[in-house]
mmCIF file of C-alpha atoms in Angstrom:
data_model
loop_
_atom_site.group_PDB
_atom_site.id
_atom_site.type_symbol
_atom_site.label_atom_id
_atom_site.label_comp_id
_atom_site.label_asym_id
_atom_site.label_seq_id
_atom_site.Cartn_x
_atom_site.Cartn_y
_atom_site.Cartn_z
ATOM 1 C CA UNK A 1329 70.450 74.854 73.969
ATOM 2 C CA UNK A 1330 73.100 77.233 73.031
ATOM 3 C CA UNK A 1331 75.299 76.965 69.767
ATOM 4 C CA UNK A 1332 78.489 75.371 72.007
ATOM 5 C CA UNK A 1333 76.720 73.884 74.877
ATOM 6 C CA UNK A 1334 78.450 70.815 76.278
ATOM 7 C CA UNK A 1335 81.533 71.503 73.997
ATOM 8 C CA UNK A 1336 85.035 72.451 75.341
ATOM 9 C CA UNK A 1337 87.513 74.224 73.073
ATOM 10 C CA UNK A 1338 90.850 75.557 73.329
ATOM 11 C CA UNK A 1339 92.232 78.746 72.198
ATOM 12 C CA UNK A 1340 95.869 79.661 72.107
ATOM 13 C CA UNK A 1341 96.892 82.959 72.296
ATOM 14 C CA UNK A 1342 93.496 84.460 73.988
ATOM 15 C CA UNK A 1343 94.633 86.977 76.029
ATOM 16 C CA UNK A 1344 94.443 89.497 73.654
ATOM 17 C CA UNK A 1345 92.812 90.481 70.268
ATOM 18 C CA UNK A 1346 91.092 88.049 67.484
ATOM 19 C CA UNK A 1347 92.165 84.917 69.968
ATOM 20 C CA UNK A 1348 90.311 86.848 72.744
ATOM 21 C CA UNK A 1349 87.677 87.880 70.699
ATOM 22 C CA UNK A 1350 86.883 84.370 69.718
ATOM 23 C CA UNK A 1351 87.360 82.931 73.463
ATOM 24 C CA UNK A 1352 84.894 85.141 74.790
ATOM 25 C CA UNK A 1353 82.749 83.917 71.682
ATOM 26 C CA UNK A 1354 82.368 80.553 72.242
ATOM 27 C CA UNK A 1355 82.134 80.934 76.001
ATOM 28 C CA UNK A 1356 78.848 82.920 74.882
ATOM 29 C CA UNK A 1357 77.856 80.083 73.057
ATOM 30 C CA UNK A 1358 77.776 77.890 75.859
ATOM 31 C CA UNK A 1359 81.488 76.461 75.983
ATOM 32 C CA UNK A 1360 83.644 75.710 78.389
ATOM 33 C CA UNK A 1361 86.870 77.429 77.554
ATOM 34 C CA UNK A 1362 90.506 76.897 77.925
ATOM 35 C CA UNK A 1363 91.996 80.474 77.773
ATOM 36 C CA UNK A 1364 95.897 80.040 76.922
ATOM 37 C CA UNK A 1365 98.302 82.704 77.718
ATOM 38 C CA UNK A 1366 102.463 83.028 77.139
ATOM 39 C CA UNK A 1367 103.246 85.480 79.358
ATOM 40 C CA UNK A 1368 100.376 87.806 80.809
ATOM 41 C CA UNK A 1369 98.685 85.767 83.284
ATOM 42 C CA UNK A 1370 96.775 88.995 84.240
ATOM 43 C CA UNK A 1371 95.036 89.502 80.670
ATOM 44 C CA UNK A 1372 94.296 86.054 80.303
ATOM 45 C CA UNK A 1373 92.358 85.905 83.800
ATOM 46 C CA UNK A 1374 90.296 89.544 82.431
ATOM 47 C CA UNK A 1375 88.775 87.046 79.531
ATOM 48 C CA UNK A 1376 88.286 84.265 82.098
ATOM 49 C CA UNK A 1377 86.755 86.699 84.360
ATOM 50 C CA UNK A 1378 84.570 88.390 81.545
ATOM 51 C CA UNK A 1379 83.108 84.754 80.102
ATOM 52 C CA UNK A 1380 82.217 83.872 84.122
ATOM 53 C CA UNK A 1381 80.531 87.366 83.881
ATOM 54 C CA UNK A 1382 78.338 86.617 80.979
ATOM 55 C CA UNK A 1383 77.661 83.005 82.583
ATOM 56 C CA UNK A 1384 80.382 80.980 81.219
ATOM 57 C CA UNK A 1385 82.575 78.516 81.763
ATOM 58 C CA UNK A 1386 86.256 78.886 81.547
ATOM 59 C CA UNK A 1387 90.185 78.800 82.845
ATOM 60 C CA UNK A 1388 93.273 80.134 81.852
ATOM 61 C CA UNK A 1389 96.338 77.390 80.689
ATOM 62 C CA UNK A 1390 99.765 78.806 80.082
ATOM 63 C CA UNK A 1391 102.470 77.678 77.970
ATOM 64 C CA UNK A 1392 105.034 79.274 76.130
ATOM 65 C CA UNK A 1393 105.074 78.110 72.573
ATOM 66 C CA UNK A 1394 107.999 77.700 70.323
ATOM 67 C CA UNK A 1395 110.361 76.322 73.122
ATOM 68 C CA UNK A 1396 111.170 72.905 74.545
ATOM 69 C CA UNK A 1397 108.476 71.211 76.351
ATOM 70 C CA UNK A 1398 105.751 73.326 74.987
ATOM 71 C CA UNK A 1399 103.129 70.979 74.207
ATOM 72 C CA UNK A 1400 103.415 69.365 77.087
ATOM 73 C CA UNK A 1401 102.935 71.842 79.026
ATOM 74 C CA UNK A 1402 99.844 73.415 77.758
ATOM 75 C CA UNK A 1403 98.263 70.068 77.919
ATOM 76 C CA UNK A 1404 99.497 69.584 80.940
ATOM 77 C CA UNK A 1405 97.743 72.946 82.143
ATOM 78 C CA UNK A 1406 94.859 71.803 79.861
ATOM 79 C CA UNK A 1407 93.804 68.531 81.051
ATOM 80 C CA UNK A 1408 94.159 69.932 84.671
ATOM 81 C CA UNK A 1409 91.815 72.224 83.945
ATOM 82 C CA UNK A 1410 89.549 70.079 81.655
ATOM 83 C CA UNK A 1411 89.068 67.340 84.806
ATOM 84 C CA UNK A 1412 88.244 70.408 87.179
ATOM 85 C CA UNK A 1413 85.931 72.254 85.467
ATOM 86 C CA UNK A 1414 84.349 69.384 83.198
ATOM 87 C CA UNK A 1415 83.193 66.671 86.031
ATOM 88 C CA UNK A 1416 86.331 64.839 85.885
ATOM 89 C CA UNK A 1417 85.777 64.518 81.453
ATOM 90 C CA UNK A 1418 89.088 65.047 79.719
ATOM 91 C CA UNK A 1419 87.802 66.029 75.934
ATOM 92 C CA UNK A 1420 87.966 68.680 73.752
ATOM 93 C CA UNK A 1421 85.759 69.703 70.945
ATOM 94 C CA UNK A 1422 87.115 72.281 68.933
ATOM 95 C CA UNK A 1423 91.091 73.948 68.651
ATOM 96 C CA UNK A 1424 91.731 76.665 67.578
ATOM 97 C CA UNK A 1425 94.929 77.489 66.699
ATOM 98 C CA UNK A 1426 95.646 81.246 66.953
ATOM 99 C CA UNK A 1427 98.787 82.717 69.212
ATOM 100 C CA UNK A 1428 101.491 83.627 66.627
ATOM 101 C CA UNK A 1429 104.437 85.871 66.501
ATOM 102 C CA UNK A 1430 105.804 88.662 63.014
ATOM 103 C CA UNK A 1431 108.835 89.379 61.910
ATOM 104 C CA UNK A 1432 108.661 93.279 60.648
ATOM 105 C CA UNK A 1433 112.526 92.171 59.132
ATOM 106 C CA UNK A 1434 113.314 92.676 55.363
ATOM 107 C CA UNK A 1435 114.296 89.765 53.728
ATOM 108 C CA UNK A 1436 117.663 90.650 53.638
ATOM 109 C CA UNK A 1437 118.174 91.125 57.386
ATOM 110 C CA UNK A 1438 116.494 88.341 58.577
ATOM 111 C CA UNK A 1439 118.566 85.936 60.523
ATOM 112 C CA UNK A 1440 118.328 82.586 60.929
ATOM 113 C CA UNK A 1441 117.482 82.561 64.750
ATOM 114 C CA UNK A 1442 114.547 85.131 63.673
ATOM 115 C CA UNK A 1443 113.210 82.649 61.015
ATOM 116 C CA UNK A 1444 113.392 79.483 63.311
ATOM 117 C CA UNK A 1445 111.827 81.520 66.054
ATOM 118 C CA UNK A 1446 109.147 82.367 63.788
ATOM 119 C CA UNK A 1447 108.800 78.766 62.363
ATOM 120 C CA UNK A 1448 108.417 77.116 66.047
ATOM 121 C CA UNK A 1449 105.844 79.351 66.964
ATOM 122 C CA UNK A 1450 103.929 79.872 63.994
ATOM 123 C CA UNK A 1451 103.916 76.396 62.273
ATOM 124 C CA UNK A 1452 105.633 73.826 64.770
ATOM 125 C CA UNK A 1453 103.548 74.294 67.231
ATOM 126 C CA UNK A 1454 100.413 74.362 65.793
ATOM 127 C CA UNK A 1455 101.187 71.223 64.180
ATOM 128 C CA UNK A 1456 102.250 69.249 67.228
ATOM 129 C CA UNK A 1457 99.581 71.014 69.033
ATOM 130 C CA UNK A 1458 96.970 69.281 66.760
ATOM 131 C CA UNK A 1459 99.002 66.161 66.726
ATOM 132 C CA UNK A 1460 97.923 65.964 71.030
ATOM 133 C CA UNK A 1461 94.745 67.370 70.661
ATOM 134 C CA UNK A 1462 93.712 64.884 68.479
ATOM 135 C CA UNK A 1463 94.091 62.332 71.128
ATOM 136 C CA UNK A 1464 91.355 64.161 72.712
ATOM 137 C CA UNK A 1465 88.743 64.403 70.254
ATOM 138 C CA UNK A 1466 85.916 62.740 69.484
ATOM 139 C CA UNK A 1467 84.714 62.379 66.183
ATOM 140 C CA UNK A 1468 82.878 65.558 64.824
ATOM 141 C CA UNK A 1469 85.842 67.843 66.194
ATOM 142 C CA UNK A 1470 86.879 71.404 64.762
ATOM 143 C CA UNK A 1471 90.229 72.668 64.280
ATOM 144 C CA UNK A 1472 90.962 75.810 62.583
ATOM 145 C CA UNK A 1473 94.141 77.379 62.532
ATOM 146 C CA UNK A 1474 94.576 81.200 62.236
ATOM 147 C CA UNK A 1475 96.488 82.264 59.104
ATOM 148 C CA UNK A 1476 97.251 85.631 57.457
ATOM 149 C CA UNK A 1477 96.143 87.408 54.222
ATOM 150 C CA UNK A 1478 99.977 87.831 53.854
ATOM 151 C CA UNK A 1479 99.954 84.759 52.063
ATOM 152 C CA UNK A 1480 98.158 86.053 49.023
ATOM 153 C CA UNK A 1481 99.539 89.453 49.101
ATOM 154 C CA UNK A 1482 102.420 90.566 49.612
ATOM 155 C CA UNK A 1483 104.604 92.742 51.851
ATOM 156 C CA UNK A 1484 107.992 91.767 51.517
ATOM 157 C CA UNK A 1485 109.026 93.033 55.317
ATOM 158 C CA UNK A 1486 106.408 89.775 56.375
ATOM 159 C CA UNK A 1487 108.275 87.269 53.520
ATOM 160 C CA UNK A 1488 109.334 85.199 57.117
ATOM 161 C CA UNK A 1489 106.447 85.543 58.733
ATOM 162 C CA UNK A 1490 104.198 84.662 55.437
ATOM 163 C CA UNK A 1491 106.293 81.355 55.151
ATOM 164 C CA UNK A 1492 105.481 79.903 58.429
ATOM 165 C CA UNK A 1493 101.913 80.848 57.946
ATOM 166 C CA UNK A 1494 101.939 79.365 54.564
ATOM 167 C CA UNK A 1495 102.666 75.928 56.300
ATOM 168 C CA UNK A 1496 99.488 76.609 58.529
ATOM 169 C CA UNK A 1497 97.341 76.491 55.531
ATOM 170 C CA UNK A 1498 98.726 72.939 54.516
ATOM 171 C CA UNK A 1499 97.851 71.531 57.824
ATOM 172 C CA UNK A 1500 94.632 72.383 56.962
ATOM 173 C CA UNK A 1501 94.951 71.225 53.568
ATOM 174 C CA UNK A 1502 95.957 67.825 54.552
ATOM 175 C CA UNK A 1503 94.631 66.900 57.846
ATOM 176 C CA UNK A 1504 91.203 67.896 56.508
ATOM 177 C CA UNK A 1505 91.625 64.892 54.094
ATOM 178 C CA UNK A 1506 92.975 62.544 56.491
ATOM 179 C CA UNK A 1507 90.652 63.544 59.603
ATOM 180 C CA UNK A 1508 86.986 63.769 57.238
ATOM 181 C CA UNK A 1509 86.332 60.104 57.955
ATOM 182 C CA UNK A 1510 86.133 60.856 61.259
ATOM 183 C CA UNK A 1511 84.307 64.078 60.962
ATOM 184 C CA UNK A 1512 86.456 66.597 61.911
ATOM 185 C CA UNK A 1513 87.022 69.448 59.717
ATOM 186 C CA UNK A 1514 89.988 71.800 59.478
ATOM 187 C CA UNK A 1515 89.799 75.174 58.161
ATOM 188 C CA UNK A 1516 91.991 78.296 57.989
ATOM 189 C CA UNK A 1517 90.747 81.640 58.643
ATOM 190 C CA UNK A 1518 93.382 84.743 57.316
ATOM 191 C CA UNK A 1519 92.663 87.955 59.065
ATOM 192 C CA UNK A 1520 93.351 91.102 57.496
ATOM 193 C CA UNK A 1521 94.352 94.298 59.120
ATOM 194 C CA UNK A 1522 92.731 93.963 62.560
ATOM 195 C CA UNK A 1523 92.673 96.744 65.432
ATOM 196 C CA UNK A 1524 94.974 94.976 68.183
ATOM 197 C CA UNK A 1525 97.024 96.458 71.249
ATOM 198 C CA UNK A 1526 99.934 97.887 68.471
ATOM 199 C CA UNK A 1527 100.423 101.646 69.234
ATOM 200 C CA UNK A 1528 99.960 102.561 64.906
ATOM 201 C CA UNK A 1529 96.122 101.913 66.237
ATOM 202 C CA UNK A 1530 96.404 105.125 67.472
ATOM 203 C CA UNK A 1531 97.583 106.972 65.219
ATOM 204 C CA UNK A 1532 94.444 107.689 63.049
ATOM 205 C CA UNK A 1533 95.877 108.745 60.154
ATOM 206 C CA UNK A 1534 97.931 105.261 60.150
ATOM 207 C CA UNK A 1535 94.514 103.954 60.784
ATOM 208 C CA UNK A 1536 92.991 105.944 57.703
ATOM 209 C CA UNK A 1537 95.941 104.392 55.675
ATOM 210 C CA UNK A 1538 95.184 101.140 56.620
ATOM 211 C CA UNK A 1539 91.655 101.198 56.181
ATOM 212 C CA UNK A 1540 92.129 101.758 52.428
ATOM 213 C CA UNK A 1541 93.482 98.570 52.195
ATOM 214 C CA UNK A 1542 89.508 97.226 52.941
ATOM 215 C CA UNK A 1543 86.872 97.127 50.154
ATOM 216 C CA UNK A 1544 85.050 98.440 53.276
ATOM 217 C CA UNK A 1545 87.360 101.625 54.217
ATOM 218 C CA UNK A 1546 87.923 100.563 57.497
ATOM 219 C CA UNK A 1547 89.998 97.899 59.414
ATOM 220 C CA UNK A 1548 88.636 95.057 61.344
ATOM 221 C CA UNK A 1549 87.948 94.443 64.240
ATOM 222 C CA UNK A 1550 88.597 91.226 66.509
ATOM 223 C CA UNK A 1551 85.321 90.188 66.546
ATOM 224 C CA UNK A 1552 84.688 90.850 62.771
ATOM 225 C CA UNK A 1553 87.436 87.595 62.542
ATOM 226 C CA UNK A 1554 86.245 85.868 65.708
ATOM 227 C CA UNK A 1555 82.321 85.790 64.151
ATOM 228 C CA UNK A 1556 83.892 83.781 61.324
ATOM 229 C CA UNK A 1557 86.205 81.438 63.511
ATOM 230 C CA UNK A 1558 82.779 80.828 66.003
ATOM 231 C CA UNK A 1559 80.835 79.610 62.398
ATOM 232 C CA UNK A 1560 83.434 77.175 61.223
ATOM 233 C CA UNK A 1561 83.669 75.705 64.904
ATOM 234 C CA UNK A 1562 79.252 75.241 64.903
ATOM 235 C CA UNK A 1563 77.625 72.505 63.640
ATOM 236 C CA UNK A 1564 76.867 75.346 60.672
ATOM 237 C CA UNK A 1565 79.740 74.419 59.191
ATOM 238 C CA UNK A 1566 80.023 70.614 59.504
ATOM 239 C CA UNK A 1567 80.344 70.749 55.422
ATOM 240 C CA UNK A 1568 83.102 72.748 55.066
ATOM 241 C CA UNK A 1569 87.090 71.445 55.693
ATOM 242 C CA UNK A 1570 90.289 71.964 54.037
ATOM 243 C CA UNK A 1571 88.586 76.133 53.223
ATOM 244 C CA UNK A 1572 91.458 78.962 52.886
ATOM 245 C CA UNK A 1573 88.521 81.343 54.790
ATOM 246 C CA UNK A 1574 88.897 84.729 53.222
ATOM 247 C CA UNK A 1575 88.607 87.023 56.704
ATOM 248 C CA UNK A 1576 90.339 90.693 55.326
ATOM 249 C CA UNK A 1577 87.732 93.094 54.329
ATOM 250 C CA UNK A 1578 88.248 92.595 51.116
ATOM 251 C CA UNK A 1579 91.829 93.262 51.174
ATOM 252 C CA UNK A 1580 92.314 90.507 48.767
ATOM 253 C CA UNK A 1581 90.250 91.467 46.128
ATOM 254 C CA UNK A 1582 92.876 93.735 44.561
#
């Protein structure tokens, strides 16, 4: 058997980057994925397309997060999806919590409509996201929620963004204590500098800069983060829950 066989997970935000990364993953492992996607229905269907390639299972959801309706919607999408390509069996296994948005503001010009925007998307949602999905899993369930090294070192033009990833890492904290006597752990895993679609990526001696920042003189990769996520949603990890998940490099070791 594989490490995810007869599990179903759901990832936001996997269209792209660490959340793609981590899709394509645990459709590897044997999962049957729900690949969610805001806006580009086209990038979401390349991972879809790519974990059918490698003989997996999965469909993309979409859902705008951070607005009304939100939740319902991507379950909505997901239970759909779940009954279609699962024999009709409406579960899920593991959640992972990823799709996010930064500021980039300086404290002193950030306005309120920026913070809220970044609070509803960031920490809102995640939370009432778990809040459904936990009407869908069985005992022995994963969550982990995708957090930010920004919350243990700071960059003042992220103080925004840092705060509504700061609540991420008390869901973790508390719903790991509340959900262990049913054996589901929760876990947050903070990425560091990690090579994504922004055009700095390309510049390499932005990249050079940035790759300082690493005990390892280099920045990560998506699937240096999404190797760490796949652990903590295994049966590897069944000990481990309520875990700030160091995933920078190093980049917090001063």
């Amino acid at each position: 058997m594989s490490r995810f066989d007869n599990r179903t997970a759901l990832v936001t935000g996997s269209s792209r980057g660490i959340g793609r990364a981590t899709a394509e993953r645990l459709g590897a492992g044997g999962a049957l994925v729900a690949v969610h996607y805001a806006t580009n229905g086209d990038a979401a269907q390349e991972v879809v397309d790519t974990i059918l390639g490698n003989g997996g299972r999965a469909f993309a959801v979409q859902a705008e997060l951070g607005v009304p309706g939100d939740v319902d919607t991507l379950f909505a999408g997901l239970e759909a999806g779940l009954k279609t390509h699962n024999g009709g069996d409406v579960h899920l296994d593991i959640l992972i919590n990823n799709a996010g948005v930064m500021g980039g503001v300086p404290p002193e010009e950030t306005t309120p409509e920026q913070f809220d925007r970044l609070i509803a998307v960031n920490t809102k949602a995640p939370f009432f996201i778990i809040q459904r999905a936990l009407t869908l899993m069985p005992d022995g369930g994963r969550i982990i929620n995708i957090s930010t090294g920004l919350t243990k070192f700071a960059n003042p033009g992220e103080l925004a963004y840092a705060v509504s990833k700061g609540g991420v890492e008390m869901l973790a904290l508390h719903l790991a204590r509340h959900l262990g006597p049913r054996g589901i752990t929760v876990n947050s895993v903070a990425p560091g500098i990690t090579r994504n679609d922004n055009p700095v990526f390309g510049i390499p001696a932005a990249v050079e800069q940035m790759a300082q920042l690493s005990t390892f003189g280099r920045v990560g990769e998506p699937g240096d983060v999404a190797d760490v996520v796949a652990f903590l949603a295994s049966d590897e990890a069944r000990w481990i829950t309520g875990a700030f998940v160091d995933a920078t490099g190093g980049t917090l070791l001063g």
